[in-house]
GROMACS .gro file of C-alpha atoms in nm:
model
  403
    1UNK     CA    1   0.000   0.000   0.000
    2UNK     CA    2   0.290   0.233   0.068
    3UNK     CA    3   0.420   0.175  -0.285
    4UNK     CA    4   0.078   0.252  -0.431
    5UNK     CA    5   0.060   0.575  -0.233
    6UNK     CA    6   0.404   0.686  -0.346
    7UNK     CA    7   0.312   0.620  -0.710
    8UNK     CA    8  -0.016   0.804  -0.677
    9UNK     CA    9   0.148   1.101  -0.508
   10UNK     CA   10   0.416   1.123  -0.778
   11UNK     CA   11   0.155   1.113  -1.058
   12UNK     CA   12  -0.061   1.369  -0.880
   13UNK     CA   13   0.226   1.612  -0.832
   14UNK     CA   14   0.337   1.574  -1.194
   15UNK     CA   15  -0.014   1.653  -1.316
   16UNK     CA   16  -0.033   1.961  -1.091
   17UNK     CA   17   0.302   2.085  -1.222
   18UNK     CA   18   0.183   2.027  -1.577
   19UNK     CA   19  -0.119   2.253  -1.533
   20UNK     CA   20   0.066   2.508  -1.320
   21UNK     CA   21   0.290   2.580  -1.620
   22UNK     CA   22  -0.019   2.698  -1.805
   23UNK     CA   23  -0.149   2.896  -1.508
   24UNK     CA   24   0.172   3.086  -1.444
   25UNK     CA   25   0.237   3.189  -1.802
   26UNK     CA   26   0.434   3.501  -1.889
   27UNK     CA   27   0.134   3.734  -1.901
   28UNK     CA   28  -0.021   3.602  -1.581
   29UNK     CA   29   0.309   3.636  -1.394
   30UNK     CA   30   0.336   4.000  -1.504
   31UNK     CA   31  -0.020   4.066  -1.391
   32UNK     CA   32   0.045   3.877  -1.068
   33UNK     CA   33   0.340   4.101  -0.984
   34UNK     CA   34   0.122   4.409  -1.027
   35UNK     CA   35  -0.167   4.255  -0.833
   36UNK     CA   36   0.059   4.138  -0.550
   37UNK     CA   37   0.232   4.474  -0.528
   38UNK     CA   38  -0.094   4.667  -0.538
   39UNK     CA   39  -0.258   4.451  -0.271
   40UNK     CA   40   0.048   4.468  -0.044
   41UNK     CA   41   0.069   4.846  -0.087
   42UNK     CA   42  -0.299   4.896  -0.011
   43UNK     CA   43  -0.294   4.654   0.284
   44UNK     CA   44   0.008   4.807   0.455
   45UNK     CA   45  -0.112   5.158   0.374
   46UNK     CA   46  -0.439   5.073   0.550
   47UNK     CA   47  -0.257   4.925   0.849
   48UNK     CA   48  -0.020   5.224   0.884
   49UNK     CA   49  -0.301   5.479   0.874
   50UNK     CA   50  -0.534   5.288   1.104
   51UNK     CA   51  -0.554   5.511   1.412
   52UNK     CA   52  -0.900   5.425   1.542
   53UNK     CA   53  -0.934   5.283   1.895
   54UNK     CA   54  -0.968   4.907   1.926
   55UNK     CA   55  -1.329   4.796   1.885
   56UNK     CA   56  -1.520   4.469   1.894
   57UNK     CA   57  -1.564   4.496   1.516
   58UNK     CA   58  -1.185   4.476   1.468
   59UNK     CA   59  -1.173   4.151   1.664
   60UNK     CA   60  -1.472   4.020   1.471
   61UNK     CA   61  -1.292   4.088   1.141
   62UNK     CA   62  -0.987   3.893   1.263
   63UNK     CA   63  -1.206   3.597   1.367
   64UNK     CA   64  -1.383   3.589   1.029
   65UNK     CA   65  -1.052   3.613   0.840
   66UNK     CA   66  -0.900   3.321   1.033
   67UNK     CA   67  -1.214   3.110   0.987
   68UNK     CA   68  -1.211   3.174   0.611
   69UNK     CA   69  -0.846   3.068   0.595
   70UNK     CA   70  -0.933   2.756   0.795
   71UNK     CA   71  -1.160   2.634   0.514
   72UNK     CA   72  -0.865   2.602   0.272
   73UNK     CA   73  -0.748   2.245   0.222
   74UNK     CA   74  -0.916   1.904   0.231
   75UNK     CA   75  -0.816   1.549   0.321
   76UNK     CA   76  -0.649   1.403   0.010
   77UNK     CA   77  -0.670   1.025  -0.038
   78UNK     CA   78  -0.579   1.015  -0.411
   79UNK     CA   79  -0.815   0.718  -0.447
   80UNK     CA   80  -0.948   0.636  -0.794
   81UNK     CA   81  -1.265   0.465  -0.916
   82UNK     CA   82  -1.097   0.133  -1.011
   83UNK     CA   83  -0.968   0.101  -0.652
   84UNK     CA   84  -1.307  -0.021  -0.534
   85UNK     CA   85  -1.238  -0.340  -0.733
   86UNK     CA   86  -0.862  -0.383  -0.743
   87UNK     CA   87  -0.778  -0.268  -0.389
   88UNK     CA   88  -1.074  -0.431  -0.218
   89UNK     CA   89  -0.871  -0.745  -0.132
   90UNK     CA   90  -0.632  -0.516   0.059
   91UNK     CA   91  -0.913  -0.358   0.258
   92UNK     CA   92  -0.752  -0.469   0.584
   93UNK     CA   93  -0.441  -0.263   0.495
   94UNK     CA   94  -0.625   0.057   0.410
   95UNK     CA   95  -0.514   0.214   0.738
   96UNK     CA   96  -0.150   0.202   0.624
   97UNK     CA   97  -0.252   0.387   0.310
   98UNK     CA   98  -0.457   0.646   0.499
   99UNK     CA   99  -0.174   0.717   0.741
  100UNK     CA  100   0.039   0.821   0.443
  101UNK     CA  101  -0.250   1.030   0.311
  102UNK     CA  102  -0.295   1.191   0.652
  103UNK     CA  103   0.069   1.286   0.685
  104UNK     CA  104   0.067   1.439   0.337
  105UNK     CA  105  -0.255   1.631   0.403
  106UNK     CA  106  -0.132   1.756   0.740
  107UNK     CA  107   0.194   1.878   0.590
  108UNK     CA  108   0.027   2.063   0.302
  109UNK     CA  109  -0.245   2.219   0.517
  110UNK     CA  110   0.010   2.326   0.778
  111UNK     CA  111   0.205   2.513   0.509
  112UNK     CA  112  -0.113   2.671   0.370
  113UNK     CA  113  -0.250   2.772   0.710
  114UNK     CA  114   0.085   2.916   0.817
  115UNK     CA  115   0.137   3.106   0.491
  116UNK     CA  116  -0.215   3.248   0.481
  117UNK     CA  117  -0.214   3.310   0.855
  118UNK     CA  118   0.098   3.525   0.826
  119UNK     CA  119  -0.107   3.763   0.610
  120UNK     CA  120  -0.316   3.847   0.916
  121UNK     CA  121  -0.013   3.913   1.139
  122UNK     CA  122   0.021   4.287   1.052
  123UNK     CA  123  -0.346   4.334   1.138
  124UNK     CA  124  -0.310   4.139   1.462
  125UNK     CA  125  -0.001   4.334   1.568
  126UNK     CA  126  -0.100   4.682   1.453
  127UNK     CA  127  -0.474   4.683   1.522
  128UNK     CA  128  -0.524   4.419   1.795
  129UNK     CA  129  -0.187   4.491   1.962
  130UNK     CA  130  -0.075   4.127   1.965
  131UNK     CA  131   0.282   4.049   2.069
  132UNK     CA  132   0.497   3.813   1.865
  133UNK     CA  133   0.438   3.525   2.107
  134UNK     CA  134   0.061   3.581   2.098
  135UNK     CA  135   0.023   3.561   1.721
  136UNK     CA  136   0.266   3.265   1.705
  137UNK     CA  137   0.052   3.071   1.952
  138UNK     CA  138  -0.263   3.168   1.761
  139UNK     CA  139  -0.117   3.041   1.431
  140UNK     CA  140  -0.018   2.712   1.597
  141UNK     CA  141  -0.377   2.682   1.720
  142UNK     CA  142  -0.496   2.751   1.366
  143UNK     CA  143  -0.287   2.461   1.231
  144UNK     CA  144  -0.412   2.224   1.505
  145UNK     CA  145  -0.773   2.316   1.434
  146UNK     CA  146  -0.716   2.236   1.067
  147UNK     CA  147  -0.563   1.901   1.155
  148UNK     CA  148  -0.868   1.831   1.370
  149UNK     CA  149  -1.093   1.900   1.070
  150UNK     CA  150  -0.886   1.663   0.858
  151UNK     CA  151  -0.942   1.390   1.116
  152UNK     CA  152  -1.315   1.464   1.099
  153UNK     CA  153  -1.305   1.399   0.724
  154UNK     CA  154  -1.092   1.086   0.759
  155UNK     CA  155  -1.312   0.941   1.033
  156UNK     CA  156  -1.617   1.004   0.816
  157UNK     CA  157  -1.476   0.756   0.563
  158UNK     CA  158  -1.541   0.478   0.817
  159UNK     CA  159  -1.846   0.596   1.009
  160UNK     CA  160  -2.127   0.784   0.833
  161UNK     CA  161  -2.243   0.962   1.148
  162UNK     CA  162  -1.937   1.187   1.123
  163UNK     CA  163  -2.080   1.328   0.799
  164UNK     CA  164  -2.411   1.426   0.962
  165UNK     CA  165  -2.514   1.790   0.997
  166UNK     CA  166  -2.459   1.778   1.374
  167UNK     CA  167  -2.100   1.661   1.331
  168UNK     CA  168  -2.037   1.919   1.059
  169UNK     CA  169  -2.162   2.184   1.298
  170UNK     CA  170  -1.917   2.057   1.560
  171UNK     CA  171  -1.641   2.049   1.300
  172UNK     CA  172  -1.685   2.421   1.233
  173UNK     CA  173  -1.817   2.527   1.573
  174UNK     CA  174  -1.526   2.411   1.788
  175UNK     CA  175  -1.261   2.596   1.581
  176UNK     CA  176  -1.485   2.905   1.577
  177UNK     CA  177  -1.508   2.899   1.956
  178UNK     CA  178  -1.135   2.839   1.990
  179UNK     CA  179  -1.036   3.119   1.752
  180UNK     CA  180  -1.286   3.357   1.912
  181UNK     CA  181  -1.143   3.279   2.256
  182UNK     CA  182  -0.791   3.332   2.121
  183UNK     CA  183  -0.875   3.672   1.972
  184UNK     CA  184  -1.104   3.798   2.248
  185UNK     CA  185  -0.937   3.653   2.560
  186UNK     CA  186  -0.603   3.474   2.525
  187UNK     CA  187  -0.426   3.277   2.246
  188UNK     CA  188  -0.310   3.029   2.508
  189UNK     CA  189  -0.672   2.931   2.580
  190UNK     CA  190  -0.719   2.882   2.207
  191UNK     CA  191  -0.412   2.657   2.198
  192UNK     CA  192  -0.553   2.450   2.485
  193UNK     CA  193  -0.885   2.401   2.305
  194UNK     CA  194  -0.701   2.311   1.983
  195UNK     CA  195  -0.480   2.051   2.155
  196UNK     CA  196  -0.780   1.890   2.327
  197UNK     CA  197  -0.983   1.887   2.003
  198UNK     CA  198  -0.702   1.744   1.792
  199UNK     CA  199  -0.601   1.485   2.053
  200UNK     CA  200  -0.961   1.378   2.107
  201UNK     CA  201  -1.022   1.337   1.734
  202UNK     CA  202  -0.703   1.134   1.701
  203UNK     CA  203  -0.833   0.884   1.957
  204UNK     CA  204  -1.177   0.872   1.792
  205UNK     CA  205  -1.011   0.811   1.455
  206UNK     CA  206  -0.833   0.504   1.595
  207UNK     CA  207  -1.164   0.364   1.723
  208UNK     CA  208  -1.326   0.426   1.383
  209UNK     CA  209  -1.086   0.175   1.225
  210UNK     CA  210  -1.309  -0.106   1.353
  211UNK     CA  211  -1.581   0.007   1.110
  212UNK     CA  212  -1.591  -0.094   0.743
  213UNK     CA  213  -1.415   0.147   0.510
  214UNK     CA  214  -1.664   0.324   0.280
  215UNK     CA  215  -1.492   0.295  -0.058
  216UNK     CA  216  -1.765   0.468  -0.260
  217UNK     CA  217  -1.783   0.765  -0.023
  218UNK     CA  218  -1.405   0.799  -0.013
  219UNK     CA  219  -1.373   0.790  -0.393
  220UNK     CA  220  -1.662   1.036  -0.435
  221UNK     CA  221  -1.504   1.278  -0.184
  222UNK     CA  222  -1.168   1.258  -0.360
  223UNK     CA  223  -1.327   1.314  -0.702
  224UNK     CA  224  -1.502   1.621  -0.565
  225UNK     CA  225  -1.179   1.757  -0.418
  226UNK     CA  226  -0.976   1.701  -0.734
  227UNK     CA  227  -1.253   1.845  -0.953
  228UNK     CA  228  -1.237   2.174  -0.763
  229UNK     CA  229  -0.869   2.197  -0.851
  230UNK     CA  230  -0.930   2.106  -1.214
  231UNK     CA  231  -1.205   2.368  -1.245
  232UNK     CA  232  -0.955   2.629  -1.129
  233UNK     CA  233  -0.704   2.510  -1.390
  234UNK     CA  234  -0.978   2.514  -1.656
  235UNK     CA  235  -0.994   2.893  -1.617
  236UNK     CA  236  -0.650   2.909  -1.782
  237UNK     CA  237  -0.630   2.608  -2.012
  238UNK     CA  238  -0.827   2.310  -2.144
  239UNK     CA  239  -0.857   2.034  -1.884
  240UNK     CA  240  -0.984   1.699  -2.024
  241UNK     CA  241  -1.121   1.599  -1.683
  242UNK     CA  242  -1.362   1.895  -1.680
  243UNK     CA  243  -1.661   1.834  -1.904
  244UNK     CA  244  -1.854   2.148  -1.990
  245UNK     CA  245  -2.229   2.130  -2.047
  246UNK     CA  246  -2.396   2.331  -2.321
  247UNK     CA  247  -2.725   2.496  -2.232
  248UNK     CA  248  -2.943   2.737  -2.427
  249UNK     CA  249  -2.974   3.067  -2.243
  250UNK     CA  250  -3.217   3.291  -2.429
  251UNK     CA  251  -3.205   3.557  -2.159
  252UNK     CA  252  -2.847   3.637  -2.265
  253UNK     CA  253  -2.935   3.697  -2.631
  254UNK     CA  254  -2.920   4.073  -2.571
  255UNK     CA  255  -2.542   4.041  -2.542
  256UNK     CA  256  -2.528   3.944  -2.910
  257UNK     CA  257  -2.564   4.244  -3.144
  258UNK     CA  258  -2.815   4.225  -3.424
  259UNK     CA  259  -2.626   4.140  -3.741
  260UNK     CA  260  -2.762   4.181  -4.090
  261UNK     CA  261  -2.791   3.866  -4.298
  262UNK     CA  262  -2.508   3.954  -4.533
  263UNK     CA  263  -2.211   3.744  -4.641
  264UNK     CA  264  -1.978   4.023  -4.530
  265UNK     CA  265  -2.107   3.978  -4.173
  266UNK     CA  266  -2.047   3.602  -4.164
  267UNK     CA  267  -1.741   3.605  -3.942
  268UNK     CA  268  -1.878   3.884  -3.727
  269UNK     CA  269  -2.168   3.650  -3.650
  270UNK     CA  270  -1.933   3.358  -3.579
  271UNK     CA  271  -1.684   3.552  -3.370
  272UNK     CA  272  -1.948   3.702  -3.139
  273UNK     CA  273  -2.099   3.361  -3.071
  274UNK     CA  274  -1.757   3.201  -3.042
  275UNK     CA  275  -1.659   3.461  -2.783
  276UNK     CA  276  -1.964   3.417  -2.559
  277UNK     CA  277  -1.999   3.040  -2.598
  278UNK     CA  278  -1.634   2.968  -2.526
  279UNK     CA  279  -1.577   3.034  -2.156
  280UNK     CA  280  -1.203   3.045  -2.222
  281UNK     CA  281  -1.247   3.384  -2.390
  282UNK     CA  282  -1.558   3.530  -2.230
  283UNK     CA  283  -1.445   3.414  -1.887
  284UNK     CA  284  -1.099   3.561  -1.944
  285UNK     CA  285  -1.250   3.896  -2.043
  286UNK     CA  286  -1.477   3.913  -1.739
  287UNK     CA  287  -1.211   3.794  -1.492
  288UNK     CA  288  -0.947   4.043  -1.604
  289UNK     CA  289  -1.200   4.324  -1.615
  290UNK     CA  290  -1.326   4.256  -1.263
  291UNK     CA  291  -0.974   4.216  -1.120
  292UNK     CA  292  -0.861   4.536  -1.292
  293UNK     CA  293  -1.157   4.734  -1.156
  294UNK     CA  294  -1.102   4.607  -0.802
  295UNK     CA  295  -0.733   4.698  -0.811
  296UNK     CA  296  -0.801   5.044  -0.951
  297UNK     CA  297  -1.062   5.110  -0.682
  298UNK     CA  298  -0.832   4.972  -0.413
  299UNK     CA  299  -0.538   5.199  -0.507
  300UNK     CA  300  -0.592   5.575  -0.509
  301UNK     CA  301  -0.257   5.661  -0.674
  302UNK     CA  302  -0.358   5.787  -1.018
  303UNK     CA  303  -0.043   5.690  -1.208
  304UNK     CA  304  -0.032   5.342  -1.055
  305UNK     CA  305  -0.402   5.294  -1.133
  306UNK     CA  306  -0.341   5.419  -1.487
  307UNK     CA  307  -0.061   5.168  -1.542
  308UNK     CA  308  -0.272   4.885  -1.399
  309UNK     CA  309  -0.559   4.977  -1.632
  310UNK     CA  310  -0.334   4.983  -1.939
  311UNK     CA  311  -0.171   4.656  -1.835
  312UNK     CA  312  -0.503   4.475  -1.805
  313UNK     CA  313  -0.626   4.620  -2.135
  314UNK     CA  314  -0.312   4.488  -2.305
  315UNK     CA  315  -0.337   4.146  -2.136
  316UNK     CA  316  -0.703   4.111  -2.229
  317UNK     CA  317  -0.661   4.216  -2.591
  318UNK     CA  318  -0.348   4.007  -2.644
  319UNK     CA  319  -0.505   3.690  -2.503
  320UNK     CA  320  -0.818   3.737  -2.715
  321UNK     CA  321  -0.618   3.731  -3.039
  322UNK     CA  322  -0.625   3.345  -3.069
  323UNK     CA  323  -1.001   3.378  -3.114
  324UNK     CA  324  -0.923   3.492  -3.471
  325UNK     CA  325  -0.825   3.136  -3.568
  326UNK     CA  326  -1.088   2.952  -3.365
  327UNK     CA  327  -1.277   2.838  -3.676
  328UNK     CA  328  -0.971   2.766  -3.891
  329UNK     CA  329  -0.984   2.388  -3.831
  330UNK     CA  330  -1.350   2.367  -3.936
  331UNK     CA  331  -1.336   2.271  -4.302
  332UNK     CA  332  -1.676   2.419  -4.386
  333UNK     CA  333  -1.564   2.774  -4.303
  334UNK     CA  334  -1.318   2.754  -4.593
  335UNK     CA  335  -1.614   2.711  -4.829
  336UNK     CA  336  -1.761   3.047  -4.732
  337UNK     CA  337  -1.740   3.308  -5.011
  338UNK     CA  338  -1.569   3.547  -4.771
  339UNK     CA  339  -1.237   3.714  -4.838
  340UNK     CA  340  -0.964   3.688  -4.571
  341UNK     CA  341  -0.958   4.067  -4.551
  342UNK     CA  342  -1.328   4.067  -4.454
  343UNK     CA  343  -1.263   3.804  -4.188
  344UNK     CA  344  -0.978   4.012  -4.044
  345UNK     CA  345  -1.190   4.327  -4.052
  346UNK     CA  346  -1.471   4.148  -3.865
  347UNK     CA  347  -1.237   4.035  -3.592
  348UNK     CA  348  -1.086   4.383  -3.558
  349UNK     CA  349  -1.433   4.527  -3.503
  350UNK     CA  350  -1.512   4.273  -3.234
  351UNK     CA  351  -1.178   4.320  -3.060
  352UNK     CA  352  -1.224   4.696  -3.077
  353UNK     CA  353  -1.576   4.673  -2.934
  354UNK     CA  354  -1.462   4.458  -2.641
  355UNK     CA  355  -1.169   4.689  -2.574
  356UNK     CA  356  -1.401   4.991  -2.583
  357UNK     CA  357  -1.629   4.832  -2.323
  358UNK     CA  358  -1.332   4.758  -2.099
  359UNK     CA  359  -1.193   5.111  -2.143
  360UNK     CA  360  -1.527   5.265  -2.040
  361UNK     CA  361  -1.543   5.046  -1.728
  362UNK     CA  362  -1.180   5.119  -1.634
  363UNK     CA  363  -1.224   5.491  -1.695
  364UNK     CA  364  -1.523   5.506  -1.460
  365UNK     CA  365  -1.330   5.310  -1.196
  366UNK     CA  366  -1.029   5.540  -1.238
  367UNK     CA  367  -1.242   5.854  -1.199
  368UNK     CA  368  -1.410   5.713  -0.888
  369UNK     CA  369  -1.079   5.616  -0.728
  370UNK     CA  370  -0.858   5.915  -0.820
  371UNK     CA  371  -1.092   6.193  -0.945
  372UNK     CA  372  -0.824   6.268  -1.205
  373UNK     CA  373  -0.945   6.368  -1.549
  374UNK     CA  374  -0.586   6.369  -1.681
  375UNK     CA  375  -0.536   6.005  -1.579
  376UNK     CA  376  -0.869   5.910  -1.740
  377UNK     CA  377  -0.769   6.079  -2.067
  378UNK     CA  378  -0.430   5.907  -2.048
  379UNK     CA  379  -0.606   5.572  -2.008
  380UNK     CA  380  -0.819   5.630  -2.318
  381UNK     CA  381  -0.521   5.747  -2.527
  382UNK     CA  382  -0.304   5.460  -2.408
  383UNK     CA  383  -0.577   5.207  -2.482
  384UNK     CA  384  -0.612   5.342  -2.837
  385UNK     CA  385  -0.235   5.308  -2.884
  386UNK     CA  386  -0.240   4.950  -2.753
  387UNK     CA  387  -0.530   4.860  -2.979
  388UNK     CA  388  -0.361   5.004  -3.287
  389UNK     CA  389  -0.037   4.826  -3.203
  390UNK     CA  390  -0.206   4.488  -3.160
  391UNK     CA  391  -0.433   4.533  -3.464
  392UNK     CA  392  -0.147   4.610  -3.704
  393UNK     CA  393   0.127   4.382  -3.573
  394UNK     CA  394   0.025   4.093  -3.346
  395UNK     CA  395  -0.313   4.041  -3.508
  396UNK     CA  396  -0.177   4.044  -3.864
  397UNK     CA  397   0.098   3.801  -3.765
  398UNK     CA  398  -0.141   3.560  -3.593
  399UNK     CA  399  -0.396   3.582  -3.874
  400UNK     CA  400  -0.140   3.517  -4.146
  401UNK     CA  401  -0.003   3.221  -3.950
  402UNK     CA  402  -0.353   3.069  -3.933
  403UNK     CA  403  -0.414   3.136  -4.299
   0.00000   0.00000   0.00000
């Protein structure tokens, strides 16, 4: 069983690395640097200028933040559907396998909880006046509470009563009480509750081994966990494991402009529907637009907001260019009596329309955040320059390559 776990873990990590290469591409890394810098600047600027007296609301915010962080991470078994047949003869050795899975899950969640928990440290120190020993003890309690939740999930693979609503309430309620006690009273009390909860669950997990292992439930839980990861990866690239369902949504027809039935409008018709039906492009447009607006509203420095707006306009337009060749592999499109110049002109109009919508949204966000008309004009002029640059160089190059 140990050998099977090691093989599964190696395959799982290789698959994650494979998709992470698509997630952290050149353009996303550039955007990530700007996003990370903007968020850090805004966060520390807020902390430095926070001069209000300590209130109960401040402590409530810290409790909510720590509870949200606590939800990150699940018990990973790496079980697969064929295991219910091929590993069933080794059912009596499943505990050896789960111990490996538990150690892996505890290690990963400890790193995640510690890393995310450190984000709250400036708030704890500056606003709640925690000392270094206090927030260290609170983070240790956070990790122990997460380990307790992992044991809840593992025990539920043997005994169904641990998946009941009452047990789920206990799974979330005990950490909530512990974290609240740590923030409101003393982190040491929180540590005591965490140690008791984790130690008690460890003993209950050992007793649960006398029950029959629920293979179907374990495989279903693992499929659900892995699918959440794959759905995140599918936002950046095609993931074969994620099967998209097509559904007619008439209430969204207003998003499609009315196009005259003319052969010159053929590709304009196709490109608009290709954009909205393919979540890779429409989702990309909406995600980058929303992230750009949030960053511009979060930062009140006009030149930084201007650069962020131009960066996201460039990233959006550049990553929409592959839409030009979306229909190239469909043989029937080559039978259309449409000149390549008309196809290129249709795509330029669509790209220009999408860019114009994004520019209007960013300009409004920039005016709200900075009240600077000069920065807003600069955003419009810069966006026009970016659009002309992409339309005459990158777009021509990509279109000629497809043709």
